[in-house]
Tab-separated table of C-alpha atoms in Angstrom:
chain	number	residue	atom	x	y	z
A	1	UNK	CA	-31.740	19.257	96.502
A	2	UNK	CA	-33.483	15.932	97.114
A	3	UNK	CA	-30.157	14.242	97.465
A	4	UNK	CA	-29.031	16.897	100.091
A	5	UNK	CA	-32.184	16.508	102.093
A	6	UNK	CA	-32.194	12.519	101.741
A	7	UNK	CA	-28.787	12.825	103.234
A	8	UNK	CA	-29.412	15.181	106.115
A	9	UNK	CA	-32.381	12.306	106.632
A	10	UNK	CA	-29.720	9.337	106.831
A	11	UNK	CA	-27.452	11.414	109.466
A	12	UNK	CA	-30.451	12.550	111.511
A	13	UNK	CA	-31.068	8.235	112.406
A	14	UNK	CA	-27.797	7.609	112.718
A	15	UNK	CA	-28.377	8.557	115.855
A	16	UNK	CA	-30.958	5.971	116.739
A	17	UNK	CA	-28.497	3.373	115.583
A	18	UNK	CA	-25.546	3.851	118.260
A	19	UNK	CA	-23.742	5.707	114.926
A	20	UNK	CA	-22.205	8.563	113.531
A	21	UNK	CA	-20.356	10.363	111.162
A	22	UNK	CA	-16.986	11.875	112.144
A	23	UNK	CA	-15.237	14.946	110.390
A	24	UNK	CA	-11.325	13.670	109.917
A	25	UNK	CA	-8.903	16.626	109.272
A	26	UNK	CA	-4.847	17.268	110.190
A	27	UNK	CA	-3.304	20.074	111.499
A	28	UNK	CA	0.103	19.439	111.008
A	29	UNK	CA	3.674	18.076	112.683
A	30	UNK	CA	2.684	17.361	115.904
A	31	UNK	CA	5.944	18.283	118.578
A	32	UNK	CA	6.362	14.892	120.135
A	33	UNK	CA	7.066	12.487	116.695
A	34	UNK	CA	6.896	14.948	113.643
A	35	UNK	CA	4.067	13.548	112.572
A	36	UNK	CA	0.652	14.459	110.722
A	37	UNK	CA	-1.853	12.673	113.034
A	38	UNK	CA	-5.641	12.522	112.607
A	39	UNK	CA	-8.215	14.154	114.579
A	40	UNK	CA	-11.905	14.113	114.160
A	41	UNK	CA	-15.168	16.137	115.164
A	42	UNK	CA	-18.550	15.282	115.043
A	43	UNK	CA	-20.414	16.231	111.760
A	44	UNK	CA	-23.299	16.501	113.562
A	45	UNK	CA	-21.356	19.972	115.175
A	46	UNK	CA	-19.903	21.105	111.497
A	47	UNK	CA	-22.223	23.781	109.885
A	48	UNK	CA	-19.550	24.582	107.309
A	49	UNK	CA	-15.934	23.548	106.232
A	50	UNK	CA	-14.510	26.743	103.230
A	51	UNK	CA	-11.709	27.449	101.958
A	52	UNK	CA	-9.730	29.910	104.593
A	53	UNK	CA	-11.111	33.494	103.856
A	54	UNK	CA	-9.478	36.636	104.562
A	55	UNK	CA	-9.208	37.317	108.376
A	56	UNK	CA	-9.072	40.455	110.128
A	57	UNK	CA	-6.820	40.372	112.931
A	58	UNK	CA	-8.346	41.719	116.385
A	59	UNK	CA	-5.824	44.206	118.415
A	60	UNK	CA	-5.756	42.594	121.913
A	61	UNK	CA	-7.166	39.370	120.652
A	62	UNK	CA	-6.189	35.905	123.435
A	63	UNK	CA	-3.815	33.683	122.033
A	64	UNK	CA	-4.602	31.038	119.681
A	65	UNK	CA	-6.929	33.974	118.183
A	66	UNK	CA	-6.306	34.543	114.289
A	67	UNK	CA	-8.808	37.196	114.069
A	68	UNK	CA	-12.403	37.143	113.062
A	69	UNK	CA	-14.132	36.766	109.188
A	70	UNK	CA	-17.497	38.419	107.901
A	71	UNK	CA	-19.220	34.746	106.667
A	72	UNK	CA	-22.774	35.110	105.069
A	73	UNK	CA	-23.221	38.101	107.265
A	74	UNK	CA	-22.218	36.695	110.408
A	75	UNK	CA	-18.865	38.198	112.245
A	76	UNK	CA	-16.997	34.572	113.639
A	77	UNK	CA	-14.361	34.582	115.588
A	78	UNK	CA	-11.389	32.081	113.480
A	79	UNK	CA	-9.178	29.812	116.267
A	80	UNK	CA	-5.646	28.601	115.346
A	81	UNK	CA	-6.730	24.601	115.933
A	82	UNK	CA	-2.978	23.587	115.332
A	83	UNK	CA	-1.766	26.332	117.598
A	84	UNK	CA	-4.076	25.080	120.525
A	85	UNK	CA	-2.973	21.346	119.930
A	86	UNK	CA	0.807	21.864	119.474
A	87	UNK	CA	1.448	20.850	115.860
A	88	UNK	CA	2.571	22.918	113.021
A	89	UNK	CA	1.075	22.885	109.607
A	90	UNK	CA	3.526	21.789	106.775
A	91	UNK	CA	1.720	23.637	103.966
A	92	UNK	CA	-0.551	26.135	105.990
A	93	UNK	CA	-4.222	26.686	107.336
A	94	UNK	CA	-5.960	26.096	104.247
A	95	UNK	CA	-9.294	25.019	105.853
A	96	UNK	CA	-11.451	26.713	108.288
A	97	UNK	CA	-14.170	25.052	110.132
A	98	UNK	CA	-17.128	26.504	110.934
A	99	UNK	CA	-18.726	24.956	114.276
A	100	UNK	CA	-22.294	25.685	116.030
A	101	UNK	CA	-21.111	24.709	119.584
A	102	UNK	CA	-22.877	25.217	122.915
A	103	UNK	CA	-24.746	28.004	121.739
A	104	UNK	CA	-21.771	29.736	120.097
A	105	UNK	CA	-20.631	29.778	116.270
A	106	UNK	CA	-16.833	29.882	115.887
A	107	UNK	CA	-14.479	28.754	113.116
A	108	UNK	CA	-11.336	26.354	113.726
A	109	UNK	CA	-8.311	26.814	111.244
A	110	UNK	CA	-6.822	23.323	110.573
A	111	UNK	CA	-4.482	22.301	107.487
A	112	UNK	CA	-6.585	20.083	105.489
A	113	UNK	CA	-9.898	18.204	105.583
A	114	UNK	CA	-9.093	13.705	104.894
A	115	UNK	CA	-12.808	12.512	104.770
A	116	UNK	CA	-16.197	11.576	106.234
A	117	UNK	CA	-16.366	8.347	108.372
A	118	UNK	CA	-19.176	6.328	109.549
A	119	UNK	CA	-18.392	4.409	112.620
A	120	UNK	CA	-20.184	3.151	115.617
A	121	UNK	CA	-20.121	4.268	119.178
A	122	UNK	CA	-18.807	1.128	120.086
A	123	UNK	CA	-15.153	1.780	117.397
A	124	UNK	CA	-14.625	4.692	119.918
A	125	UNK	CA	-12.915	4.303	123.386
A	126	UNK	CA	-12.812	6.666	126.088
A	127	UNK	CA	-9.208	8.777	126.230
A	128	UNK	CA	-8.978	8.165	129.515
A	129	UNK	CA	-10.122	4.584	130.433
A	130	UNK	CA	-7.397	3.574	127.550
A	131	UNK	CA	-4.796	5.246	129.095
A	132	UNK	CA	-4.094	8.037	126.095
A	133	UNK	CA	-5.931	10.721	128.159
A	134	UNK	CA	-5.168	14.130	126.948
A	135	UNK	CA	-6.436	17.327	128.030
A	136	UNK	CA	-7.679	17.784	124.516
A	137	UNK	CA	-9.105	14.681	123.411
A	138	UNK	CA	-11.837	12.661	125.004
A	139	UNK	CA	-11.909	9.939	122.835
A	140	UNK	CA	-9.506	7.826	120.772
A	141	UNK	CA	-11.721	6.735	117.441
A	142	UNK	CA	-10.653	2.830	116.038
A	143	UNK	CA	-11.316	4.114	112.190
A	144	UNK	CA	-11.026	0.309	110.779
A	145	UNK	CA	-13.024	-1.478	113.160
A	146	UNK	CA	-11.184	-3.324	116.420
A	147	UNK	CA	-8.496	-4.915	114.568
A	148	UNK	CA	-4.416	-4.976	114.565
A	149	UNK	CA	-3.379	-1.772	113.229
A	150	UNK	CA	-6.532	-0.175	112.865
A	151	UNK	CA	-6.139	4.100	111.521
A	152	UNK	CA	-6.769	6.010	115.067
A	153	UNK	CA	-8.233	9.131	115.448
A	154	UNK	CA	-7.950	11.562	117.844
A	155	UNK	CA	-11.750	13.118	118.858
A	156	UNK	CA	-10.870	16.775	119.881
A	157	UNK	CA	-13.034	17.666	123.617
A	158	UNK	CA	-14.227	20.867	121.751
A	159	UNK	CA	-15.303	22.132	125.916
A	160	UNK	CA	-12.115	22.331	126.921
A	161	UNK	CA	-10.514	23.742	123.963
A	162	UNK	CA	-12.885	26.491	124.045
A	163	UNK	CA	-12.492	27.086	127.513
A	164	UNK	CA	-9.088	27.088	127.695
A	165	UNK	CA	-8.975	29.649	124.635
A	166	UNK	CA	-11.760	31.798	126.126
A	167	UNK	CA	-12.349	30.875	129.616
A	168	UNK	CA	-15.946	32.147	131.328
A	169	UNK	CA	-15.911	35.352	133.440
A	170	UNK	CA	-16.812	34.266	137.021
A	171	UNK	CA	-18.279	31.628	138.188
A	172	UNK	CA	-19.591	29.454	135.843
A	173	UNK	CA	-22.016	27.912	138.216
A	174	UNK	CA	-23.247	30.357	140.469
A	175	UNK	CA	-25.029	29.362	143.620
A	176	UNK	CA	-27.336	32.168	143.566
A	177	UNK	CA	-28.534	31.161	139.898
A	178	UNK	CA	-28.637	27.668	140.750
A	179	UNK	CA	-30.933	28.260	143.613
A	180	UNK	CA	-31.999	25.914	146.633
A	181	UNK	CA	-30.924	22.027	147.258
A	182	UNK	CA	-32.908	20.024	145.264
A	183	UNK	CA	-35.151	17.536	147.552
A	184	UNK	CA	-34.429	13.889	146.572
A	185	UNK	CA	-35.666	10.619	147.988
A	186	UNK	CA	-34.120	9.445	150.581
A	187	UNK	CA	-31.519	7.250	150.057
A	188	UNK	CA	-31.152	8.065	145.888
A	189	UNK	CA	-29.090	10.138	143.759
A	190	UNK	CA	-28.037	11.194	140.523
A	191	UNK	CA	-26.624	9.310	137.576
A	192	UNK	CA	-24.257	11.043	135.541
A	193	UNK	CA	-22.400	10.459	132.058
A	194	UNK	CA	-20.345	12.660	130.201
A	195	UNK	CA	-17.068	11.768	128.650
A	196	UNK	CA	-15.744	15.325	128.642
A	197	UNK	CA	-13.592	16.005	131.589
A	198	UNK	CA	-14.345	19.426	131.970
A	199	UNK	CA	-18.229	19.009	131.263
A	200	UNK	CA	-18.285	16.703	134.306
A	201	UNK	CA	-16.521	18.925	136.467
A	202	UNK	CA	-19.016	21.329	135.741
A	203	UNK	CA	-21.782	18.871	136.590
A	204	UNK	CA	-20.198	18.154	139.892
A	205	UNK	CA	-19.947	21.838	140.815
A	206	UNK	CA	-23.750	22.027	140.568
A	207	UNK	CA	-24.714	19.002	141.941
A	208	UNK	CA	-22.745	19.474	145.005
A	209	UNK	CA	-24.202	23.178	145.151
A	210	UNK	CA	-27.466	21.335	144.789
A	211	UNK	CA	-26.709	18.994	147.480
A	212	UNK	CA	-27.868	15.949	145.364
A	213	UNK	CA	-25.860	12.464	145.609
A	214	UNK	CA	-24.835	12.015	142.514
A	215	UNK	CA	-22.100	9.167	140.586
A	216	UNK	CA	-20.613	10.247	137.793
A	217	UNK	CA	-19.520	7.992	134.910
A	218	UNK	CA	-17.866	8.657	131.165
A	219	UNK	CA	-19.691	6.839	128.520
A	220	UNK	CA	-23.465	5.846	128.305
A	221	UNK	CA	-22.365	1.887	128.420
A	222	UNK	CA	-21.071	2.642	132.144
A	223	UNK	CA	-24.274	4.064	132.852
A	224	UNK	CA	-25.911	1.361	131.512
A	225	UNK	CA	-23.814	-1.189	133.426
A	226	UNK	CA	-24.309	0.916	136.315
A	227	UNK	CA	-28.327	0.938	136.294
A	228	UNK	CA	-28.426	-2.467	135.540
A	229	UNK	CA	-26.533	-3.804	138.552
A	230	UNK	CA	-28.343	-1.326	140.550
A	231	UNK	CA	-31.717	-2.897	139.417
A	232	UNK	CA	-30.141	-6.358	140.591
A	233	UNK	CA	-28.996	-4.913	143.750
A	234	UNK	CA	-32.768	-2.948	144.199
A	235	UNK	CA	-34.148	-6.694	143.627
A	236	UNK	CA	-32.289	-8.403	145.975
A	237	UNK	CA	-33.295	-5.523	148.420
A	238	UNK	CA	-37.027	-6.288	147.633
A	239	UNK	CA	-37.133	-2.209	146.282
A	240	UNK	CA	-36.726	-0.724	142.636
A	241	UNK	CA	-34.598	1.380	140.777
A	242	UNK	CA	-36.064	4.548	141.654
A	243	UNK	CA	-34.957	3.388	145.401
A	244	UNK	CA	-31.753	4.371	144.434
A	245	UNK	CA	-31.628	6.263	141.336
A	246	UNK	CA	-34.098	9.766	140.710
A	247	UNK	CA	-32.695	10.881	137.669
A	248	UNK	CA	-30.098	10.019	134.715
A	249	UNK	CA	-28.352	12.920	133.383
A	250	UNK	CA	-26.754	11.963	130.243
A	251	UNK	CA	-24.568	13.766	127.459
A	252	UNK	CA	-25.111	12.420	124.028
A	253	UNK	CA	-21.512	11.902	121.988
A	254	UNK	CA	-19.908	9.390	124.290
A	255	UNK	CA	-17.809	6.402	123.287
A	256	UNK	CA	-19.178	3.134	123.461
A	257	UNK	CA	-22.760	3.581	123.625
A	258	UNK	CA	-24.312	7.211	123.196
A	259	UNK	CA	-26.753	9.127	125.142
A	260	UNK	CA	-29.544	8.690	122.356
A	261	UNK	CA	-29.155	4.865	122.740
A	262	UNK	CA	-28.737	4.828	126.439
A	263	UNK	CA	-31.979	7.042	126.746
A	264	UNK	CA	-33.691	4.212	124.371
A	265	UNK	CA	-32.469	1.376	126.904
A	266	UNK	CA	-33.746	3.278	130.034
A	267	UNK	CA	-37.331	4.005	128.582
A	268	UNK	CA	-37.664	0.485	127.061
A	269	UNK	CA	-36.740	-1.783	129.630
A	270	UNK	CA	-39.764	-2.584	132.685
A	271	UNK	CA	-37.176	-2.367	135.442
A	272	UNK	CA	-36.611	1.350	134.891
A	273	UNK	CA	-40.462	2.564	134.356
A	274	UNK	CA	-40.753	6.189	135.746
A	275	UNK	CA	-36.867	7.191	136.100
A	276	UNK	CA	-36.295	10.949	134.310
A	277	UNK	CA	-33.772	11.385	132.132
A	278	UNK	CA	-32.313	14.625	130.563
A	279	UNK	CA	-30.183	14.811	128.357
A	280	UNK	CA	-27.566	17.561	128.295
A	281	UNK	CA	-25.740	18.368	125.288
A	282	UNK	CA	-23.804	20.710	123.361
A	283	UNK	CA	-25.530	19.507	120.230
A	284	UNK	CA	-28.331	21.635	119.063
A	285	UNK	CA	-30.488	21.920	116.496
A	286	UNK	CA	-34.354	20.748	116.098
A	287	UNK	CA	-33.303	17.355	114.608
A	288	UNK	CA	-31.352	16.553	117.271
A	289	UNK	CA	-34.994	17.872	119.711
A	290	UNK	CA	-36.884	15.976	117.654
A	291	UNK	CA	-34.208	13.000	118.066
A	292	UNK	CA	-34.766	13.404	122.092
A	293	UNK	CA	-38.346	13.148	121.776
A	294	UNK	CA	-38.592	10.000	120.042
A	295	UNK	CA	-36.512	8.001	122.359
A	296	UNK	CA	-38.535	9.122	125.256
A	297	UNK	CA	-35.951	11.474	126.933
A	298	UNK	CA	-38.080	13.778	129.812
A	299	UNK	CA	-35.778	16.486	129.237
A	300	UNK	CA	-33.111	18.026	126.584
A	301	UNK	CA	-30.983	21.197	127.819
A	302	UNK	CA	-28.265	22.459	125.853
A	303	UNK	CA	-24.729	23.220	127.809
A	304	UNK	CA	-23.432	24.763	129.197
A	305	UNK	CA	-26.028	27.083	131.108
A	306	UNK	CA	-26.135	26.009	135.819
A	307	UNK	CA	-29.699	27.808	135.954
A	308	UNK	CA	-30.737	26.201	133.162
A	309	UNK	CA	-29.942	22.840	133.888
A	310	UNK	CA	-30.876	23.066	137.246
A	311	UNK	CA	-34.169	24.275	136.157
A	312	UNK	CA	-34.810	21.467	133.950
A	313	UNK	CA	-33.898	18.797	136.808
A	314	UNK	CA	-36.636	20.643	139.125
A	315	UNK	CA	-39.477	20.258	136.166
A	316	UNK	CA	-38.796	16.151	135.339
A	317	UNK	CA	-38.084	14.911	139.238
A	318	UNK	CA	-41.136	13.589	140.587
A	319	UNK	CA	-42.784	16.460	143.070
């Protein structure tokens, strides 16, 4: 038991060190090459991995849908992961998943389970700045370091699988629940970074509902490059920072440089005394709180909620 809790400990400040642990599994053939690729979740987002129980197929289920499974009382719905990615497994779903995701619980089928990788942020490259974007991955993880032939893994963009498999009755951001245009200084706006493609187009839709400037970026390291050339800028200007930046709005998995360390940088650093920053995040949990705390963040708001966020933005900008 001590062992357990020691290493629950070691994950929990990984995340103050720019690192974390990545789930690798396959699913399969893919249809392009044949071949059994590599794909990878955060561990951080695993609450389970057991062998493939008995499912109960649901008449009228969506596609991609295997069927549900009763799991230590709880009813889960079970996803065909291969299915939704276009591969075929060579010797079955063997493995199922369980996730804690967003505020829902749901189980991905996938054909086996590799390992348990420690990497840092900085290994794993943005989908789409490398040119490999997928509507499925965000992130392309370098498994041996940045060297010749380095083991790549694919990082699934768990957001848009599970919208795409269950997409959200109306509007996901609703003007009426987002309420009135948030009142900025003059001349600022907000700072953005998610790497997710769909998470940011939710963003957008609120901001712009909002009526709030915003600039939205993929990885915490833009955002850091971002505020710091907008500090030299602000100097040259004779102003500050908050001149043209009221709030950072960051996610925290992001390649390069997450949104725990990016948060750290902000609240550390003279130049950027009094800026807000939330972050937004479809990890949960209270270590994860507790994790937001410590690095100084003025807000944590789980995803994927408009009035929620919205409401948070309202209680850190200054009045």
């Amino acid at each position: 038991m001590k062992a357990v809790q020691q290493d629950i400990e070691e994950r929990t400040h990984l995340t103050g060190t720019n690192k974390f642990e990545l789930l690798l599994f396959r699913l399969g053939a893919d249809g392009a090459q044949g071949k059994s690729e590599l794909f990878g979740i955060n561990v951080f987002k695993i609450r389970e991995i057991v062998a493939m129980p008995s499912i109960t197929p649901i008449a009228g289920a969506t596609p991609y849908s295997l069927g549900v499974v009763n799991l230590r009382g709880q009813i889960i719905p079970v996803l065909d992961l291969p299915a939704i990615v276009g591969c075929k497994p060579q010797t079955g779903l063997n493995i199922m998943l369980v996730t804690e995701y967003a505020r829902t619980t749901q189980a991905f089928a996938v054909e086996s389970v590799e390992d348990i990788v420690r990497l840092d942020w900085k290994q794993v490259l943005s989908a789409e700045t490398s040119g490999a974007a997928g509507k499925l991955v965000t992130s392309i993880a370098r498994l041996d370091g940045n060297t010749d032939g380095s083991r790549l893994a694919q990082v699934l963009d768990v957001e848009a699988i599970l919208q795409m498999v269950s997409p959200p009755e109306g509007d996901p951001v609703d003007p009426q629940k987002v309420g009135p245009r948030l009142k900025l200084k003059p001349g600022t706006m907000v700072l953005a970074a998610d790497d997710s493609f769909v998470a940011r187009s939710l963003i957008e839709q609120e901001l712009q509902i909002l009526q709030a400037p915003f600039e939205m970026v993929k990885s915490g390291q833009e955002a850091w490059d971002r505020l710091n050339a907008l500090a030299i800028q602000a100097a040259a200007e004779g102003k500050t920072v908050l001149d043209k930046v009221s709030l950072v709005l960051t996610d925290l998995e992001m390649p390069e440089m997450d949104g725990f360390t990016l948060t750290r940088h902000i609240k550390q650093d003279a130049r950027f005394q009094g800026l807000p920053v939330i972050i937004h995040s479809s990890l949960s949990g209270s270590a994860n709180e507790d994790h937001v705390r410590s690095v100084g963040a003025d807000g944590y708001v789980a995803k994927f909620v408009a009035e929620d966020l919205a409401d948070a933005i309202r209680r850190v900008l200054p009045k």
